[in-house]
XYZ file of N, CA and C in Angstrom:
444
model
N 89.797 94.396 101.978
C 89.360 94.090 100.632
C 90.540 93.607 99.799
N 90.263 93.003 98.687
C 91.292 92.636 97.703
C 92.374 91.761 98.323
N 92.000 90.710 98.988
C 92.919 89.863 99.759
C 93.764 88.971 98.856
N 95.051 88.847 99.209
C 95.979 87.972 98.486
C 96.923 87.336 99.510
N 97.052 86.014 99.478
C 97.904 85.291 100.419
C 99.265 85.035 99.790
N 100.335 85.090 100.620
C 101.667 84.819 100.105
C 102.736 85.036 101.149
N 103.958 85.289 100.668
C 105.107 85.473 101.550
C 105.849 86.744 101.164
N 106.277 87.493 102.191
C 107.031 88.724 101.979
C 108.146 88.800 103.020
N 109.366 88.954 102.557
C 110.530 89.040 103.451
C 110.573 87.894 104.456
N 110.259 86.694 103.995
C 110.347 85.513 104.830
C 109.176 85.296 105.773
N 108.148 86.127 105.672
C 106.982 85.989 106.546
C 105.756 85.642 105.706
N 105.010 84.651 106.174
C 103.737 84.315 105.529
C 102.707 85.345 105.960
N 101.831 85.733 105.026
C 100.838 86.717 105.417
C 99.796 87.005 104.366
N 99.009 88.021 104.669
C 97.893 88.430 103.827
C 98.129 89.869 103.396
N 98.084 90.087 102.109
C 98.192 91.411 101.524
C 96.769 91.890 101.247
N 96.436 93.124 101.634
C 95.077 93.601 101.410
C 95.039 95.121 101.291
N 93.943 95.633 100.744
C 93.711 97.077 100.640
C 92.657 97.467 101.662
N 92.836 98.641 102.249
C 91.873 99.125 103.233
C 91.878 100.643 103.248
N 90.755 101.223 103.660
C 90.667 102.674 103.790
C 90.737 103.119 105.254
N 91.315 102.286 106.112
C 91.506 102.692 107.513
C 92.446 103.892 107.552
N 92.315 104.748 108.548
C 93.092 105.982 108.582
C 94.072 105.991 109.741
N 94.959 106.965 109.717
C 95.913 107.158 110.794
C 97.131 106.263 110.668
N 98.082 106.494 111.536
C 99.323 105.720 111.539
C 99.123 104.326 112.122
N 98.147 104.172 113.015
C 97.887 102.878 113.624
C 97.036 102.043 112.675
N 97.607 100.990 112.084
C 96.852 100.205 111.116
C 95.902 99.180 111.715
N 95.760 99.176 113.050
C 94.870 98.198 113.659
C 93.427 98.455 113.223
N 92.580 97.516 113.503
C 91.199 97.582 113.064
C 90.486 98.802 113.648
N 89.830 99.618 112.808
C 89.119 100.789 113.330
C 87.896 100.377 114.150
N 87.487 101.254 115.066
C 86.325 100.953 115.902
C 85.036 101.059 115.108
N 85.012 101.937 114.115
C 83.828 102.120 113.297
C 84.205 101.849 111.850
N 83.483 100.985 111.204
C 83.731 100.670 109.802
C 82.444 100.941 109.039
N 82.578 101.492 107.848
C 81.405 101.769 107.031
C 81.510 101.008 105.725
N 80.391 100.769 105.119
C 80.375 100.076 103.836
C 80.728 101.045 102.703
N 80.545 102.349 102.946
C 80.862 103.363 101.944
C 82.299 103.829 102.177
N 83.166 103.712 101.165
C 84.551 104.171 101.342
C 84.605 105.678 101.564
N 85.112 106.084 102.705
C 85.187 107.501 103.034
C 86.581 108.068 102.853
N 87.577 107.235 102.808
C 88.959 107.686 102.689
C 89.638 106.885 101.585
N 90.855 107.283 101.238
C 91.582 106.567 100.186
C 92.047 105.207 100.697
N 92.273 104.297 99.762
C 92.726 102.954 100.090
C 94.249 102.875 100.044
N 94.822 102.160 100.995
C 96.241 101.871 101.041
C 96.440 100.366 101.111
N 97.678 99.929 100.940
C 98.017 98.512 100.955
C 98.626 98.159 102.311
N 98.181 97.020 102.875
C 98.649 96.539 104.171
C 99.097 95.093 104.050
N 99.980 94.687 104.974
C 100.411 93.293 105.077
C 100.128 92.815 106.483
N 99.350 91.736 106.602
C 99.033 91.120 107.892
C 99.872 89.856 108.018
N 100.821 89.869 108.952
C 101.722 88.732 109.135
C 101.026 87.609 109.899
N 101.130 86.414 109.369
C 100.608 85.238 110.061
C 101.658 84.632 110.979
N 102.908 85.120 110.897
C 104.009 84.574 111.691
C 104.333 85.407 112.927
N 104.073 86.717 112.901
C 104.375 87.576 114.044
C 103.272 87.484 115.091
N 103.653 87.688 116.350
C 102.656 87.690 117.419
C 102.266 89.106 117.822
N 103.135 90.094 117.519
C 102.803 91.498 117.780
C 103.064 92.302 116.502
N 102.451 93.481 116.416
C 102.579 94.332 115.228
C 102.313 93.543 113.958
N 101.215 92.838 113.940
C 100.899 91.966 112.813
C 100.575 92.732 111.535
N 99.990 93.915 111.636
C 99.580 94.666 110.450
C 100.601 95.764 110.152
N 101.089 95.771 108.913
C 102.061 96.768 108.483
C 101.483 97.542 107.301
N 101.478 98.858 107.402
C 101.001 99.711 106.304
C 102.131 99.875 105.301
N 101.894 99.475 104.045
C 102.944 99.494 103.032
C 102.933 100.757 102.178
N 101.760 101.344 101.943
C 101.685 102.571 101.145
C 101.141 103.709 101.991
N 101.438 104.933 101.577
C 100.965 106.145 102.264
C 100.272 107.063 101.274
N 99.206 106.602 100.663
C 98.475 107.416 99.692
C 97.607 108.423 100.433
N 97.549 109.650 99.904
C 96.754 110.704 100.519
C 95.573 111.082 99.630
N 95.832 111.196 98.320
C 94.788 111.652 97.397
C 94.386 110.605 96.365
N 95.117 109.509 96.261
C 94.807 108.466 95.271
C 94.689 107.118 95.976
N 94.044 106.182 95.332
C 93.846 104.854 95.910
C 94.922 103.869 95.466
N 95.238 102.943 96.336
C 96.080 101.780 96.025
C 95.176 100.560 96.226
N 94.929 99.810 95.155
C 93.974 98.707 95.225
C 94.524 97.449 94.576
N 93.880 96.332 94.844
C 94.142 95.017 94.246
C 95.622 94.602 94.321
N 96.159 94.518 95.538
C 97.569 94.139 95.672
C 97.794 92.651 95.397
N 98.971 92.350 94.903
C 99.405 90.967 94.718
C 100.915 90.910 94.907
N 101.420 89.749 95.266
C 102.861 89.599 95.461
C 103.554 89.498 94.113
N 104.622 90.252 93.935
C 105.454 90.176 92.730
C 106.603 89.206 92.959
N 107.316 89.419 94.056
C 108.380 88.516 94.500
C 108.438 88.617 96.023
N 109.496 88.129 96.628
C 109.572 88.112 98.100
C 109.728 89.503 98.716
N 110.085 90.512 97.891
C 110.322 91.852 98.416
C 109.482 92.935 97.761
N 108.629 92.562 96.817
C 107.847 93.565 96.091
C 106.399 93.128 95.933
N 105.521 94.139 95.860
C 104.109 93.892 95.608
C 103.656 94.763 94.443
N 102.626 94.294 93.753
C 102.001 95.052 92.682
C 100.645 95.549 93.169
N 100.207 96.703 92.644
C 98.884 97.208 92.972
C 98.438 98.188 91.890
N 97.141 98.468 91.859
C 96.600 99.431 90.908
C 96.499 100.797 91.576
N 96.841 101.851 90.786
C 96.800 103.216 91.297
C 96.420 104.168 90.170
N 95.691 105.232 90.515
C 95.324 106.224 89.509
C 96.174 107.487 89.615
N 97.361 107.369 90.178
C 98.248 108.517 90.375
C 98.580 109.261 89.093
N 98.690 108.555 87.980
C 99.061 109.190 86.715
C 97.868 109.840 86.014
N 96.684 109.705 86.578
C 95.478 110.218 85.944
C 94.655 109.101 85.315
N 95.276 107.974 85.059
C 94.621 106.761 84.566
C 94.963 105.656 85.562
N 94.136 104.618 85.630
C 94.441 103.499 86.521
C 95.515 102.654 85.850
N 96.682 102.589 86.476
C 97.818 101.811 85.998
C 98.319 100.910 87.113
N 99.287 100.079 86.802
C 99.843 99.138 87.774
C 101.196 99.644 88.241
N 101.390 99.630 89.556
C 102.656 100.036 90.163
C 103.280 98.862 90.897
N 104.583 98.941 91.073
C 105.323 97.962 91.866
C 105.944 98.705 93.045
N 105.835 98.109 94.234
C 106.418 98.682 95.445
C 107.454 97.719 95.996
N 108.702 98.197 96.148
C 109.732 97.428 96.832
C 109.564 97.720 98.314
N 109.214 96.717 99.109
C 108.900 96.953 100.523
C 110.149 97.216 101.363
N 111.330 96.839 100.864
C 112.574 97.125 101.596
C 112.975 98.592 101.463
N 112.873 99.135 100.247
C 113.300 100.513 99.988
C 112.136 101.498 99.985
N 110.907 100.991 99.979
C 109.688 101.800 99.889
C 109.630 102.586 98.578
N 110.319 102.101 97.559
C 110.339 102.752 96.253
C 109.229 102.190 95.375
N 108.444 103.090 94.770
C 107.369 102.707 93.864
C 107.760 103.030 92.433
N 107.333 102.191 91.491
C 107.567 102.450 90.075
C 106.385 101.927 89.272
N 106.091 102.599 88.163
C 104.990 102.183 87.292
C 105.432 101.038 86.392
N 104.516 100.082 86.168
C 104.755 98.990 85.230
C 103.914 99.134 83.971
N 102.858 99.956 84.019
C 102.024 100.177 82.842
C 101.813 101.675 82.639
N 101.489 102.033 81.402
C 101.178 103.412 81.037
C 100.079 103.380 79.979
N 98.921 102.849 80.351
C 97.829 102.696 79.400
C 97.100 103.991 79.136
N 96.478 104.070 77.954
C 95.646 105.230 77.641
C 94.193 104.981 78.028
N 93.944 103.832 78.650
C 92.638 103.464 79.193
C 92.844 102.974 80.623
N 91.829 103.156 81.465
C 91.917 102.653 82.834
C 91.971 101.133 82.841
N 92.888 100.591 83.596
C 92.956 99.141 83.777
C 91.825 98.746 84.724
N 91.099 97.697 84.350
C 89.979 97.239 85.165
C 90.455 96.205 86.183
N 91.191 95.228 85.735
C 91.784 94.197 86.597
C 93.076 93.718 85.953
N 93.890 93.054 86.760
C 95.134 92.496 86.241
C 95.450 91.200 86.962
N 96.361 90.441 86.379
C 96.893 89.245 87.027
C 98.351 89.119 86.635
N 99.131 88.515 87.510
C 100.555 88.349 87.248
C 100.895 86.871 87.347
N 101.443 86.311 86.267
C 101.883 84.912 86.238
C 103.377 84.883 86.542
N 103.728 84.600 87.807
C 105.125 84.622 88.250
C 106.014 83.680 87.456
N 105.523 82.474 87.204
C 106.357 81.473 86.541
C 106.729 81.862 85.111
N 105.948 82.756 84.487
C 106.230 83.183 83.116
C 106.584 84.666 83.018
N 106.558 85.377 84.146
C 106.819 86.826 84.178
C 105.901 87.599 83.236
N 104.622 87.212 83.193
C 103.666 87.881 82.318
C 102.631 88.614 83.163
N 102.483 89.891 82.862
C 101.484 90.743 83.489
C 100.356 90.927 82.485
N 99.159 90.476 82.835
C 97.984 90.604 81.968
C 97.019 91.591 82.598
N 96.530 92.526 81.793
C 95.575 93.506 82.301
C 94.412 93.643 81.326
N 93.232 93.924 81.884
C 92.046 94.127 81.048
C 91.651 95.595 81.091
N 91.132 96.065 79.971
C 90.657 97.431 79.856
C 89.513 97.451 78.854
N 88.784 98.551 78.821
C 87.614 98.676 77.947
C 87.909 99.726 76.888
N 87.685 99.389 75.603
C 87.930 100.333 74.523
C 87.023 100.012 73.335
N 86.441 101.016 72.766
C 85.608 100.900 71.562
C 84.508 99.845 71.708
N 83.858 99.824 72.863
C 82.720 98.945 73.060
C 83.028 97.515 73.433
N 84.291 97.193 73.691
C 84.612 95.818 74.089
C 85.788 95.796 75.073
N 85.870 94.685 75.797
C 86.970 94.481 76.724
C 88.175 93.929 75.967
N 89.346 94.385 76.338
C 90.586 93.952 75.691
C 91.552 93.478 76.775
N 92.482 92.622 76.372
C 93.515 92.116 77.274
C 94.875 92.522 76.734
N 95.701 93.051 77.610
C 97.071 93.409 77.258
C 98.005 92.500 78.053
N 98.892 91.791 77.367
C 99.900 90.939 78.011
C 101.273 91.552 77.795
N 102.065 91.604 78.855
C 103.431 92.092 78.716
C 104.362 91.276 79.599
N 105.555 91.021 79.085
C 106.573 90.317 79.845
C 107.330 91.343 80.674
N 107.476 91.069 81.958
C 108.187 91.996 82.840
C 109.233 91.231 83.642
N 110.225 91.962 84.107
C 111.254 91.390 84.979
C 111.301 92.225 86.248
N 112.138 91.846 87.184
C 112.208 92.588 88.450
C 112.759 93.999 88.244
N 113.480 94.252 87.161
C 114.052 95.577 86.895
C 113.150 96.451 86.024
N 112.067 95.895 85.499
C 111.215 96.602 84.542
C 110.456 97.741 85.205
N 110.557 98.956 84.649
C 109.771 100.113 85.088
C 109.553 101.034 83.891
N 108.565 101.898 83.979
C 108.340 102.942 82.979
C 107.969 104.229 83.699
N 108.001 105.334 82.974
C 107.556 106.603 83.534
C 106.338 107.048 82.744
N 105.150 106.976 83.336
C 103.947 107.364 82.581
C 103.849 108.869 82.419
N 103.232 109.280 81.323
C 102.930 110.683 81.114
C 101.638 110.993 81.833
N 101.606 112.033 82.678
C 100.348 112.376 83.345
C 99.306 112.795 82.315
N 98.058 112.451 82.558
C 97.000 112.851 81.642
C 96.705 114.332 81.853
N 96.341 115.040 80.774
C 96.095 116.494 80.899
C 94.855 116.779 81.711
């Protein structure tokens, strides 16, 4: 689900979210339409001939969804780890995750304009949808307050 095409660490590939389980990220023998497990982020290399699928996140109790490429070494995704759905950045070289948003409303969807370094996210408040735009750089991070 949530497919995004691009390049990571010099390899062309597909970034996607899946609820497959176990350490082996290969295609499960049984797939259901109802999500039974949490979603993680995977990278499917179009350049490698073996070990094409790489699991990028190891979520146990929260979902990682809607991945997109941030730069050649990082990906963005939505996560509800803080108690609200916010956007996180994962450096695939160091496996370090950091929050980019700390909204008081769940983010519904987001998009990242690389050429302008603008992260746009939509959320629902007071009966209408709103858009939040923020300029971010590769060093930008925040620490969200967990919801009570």
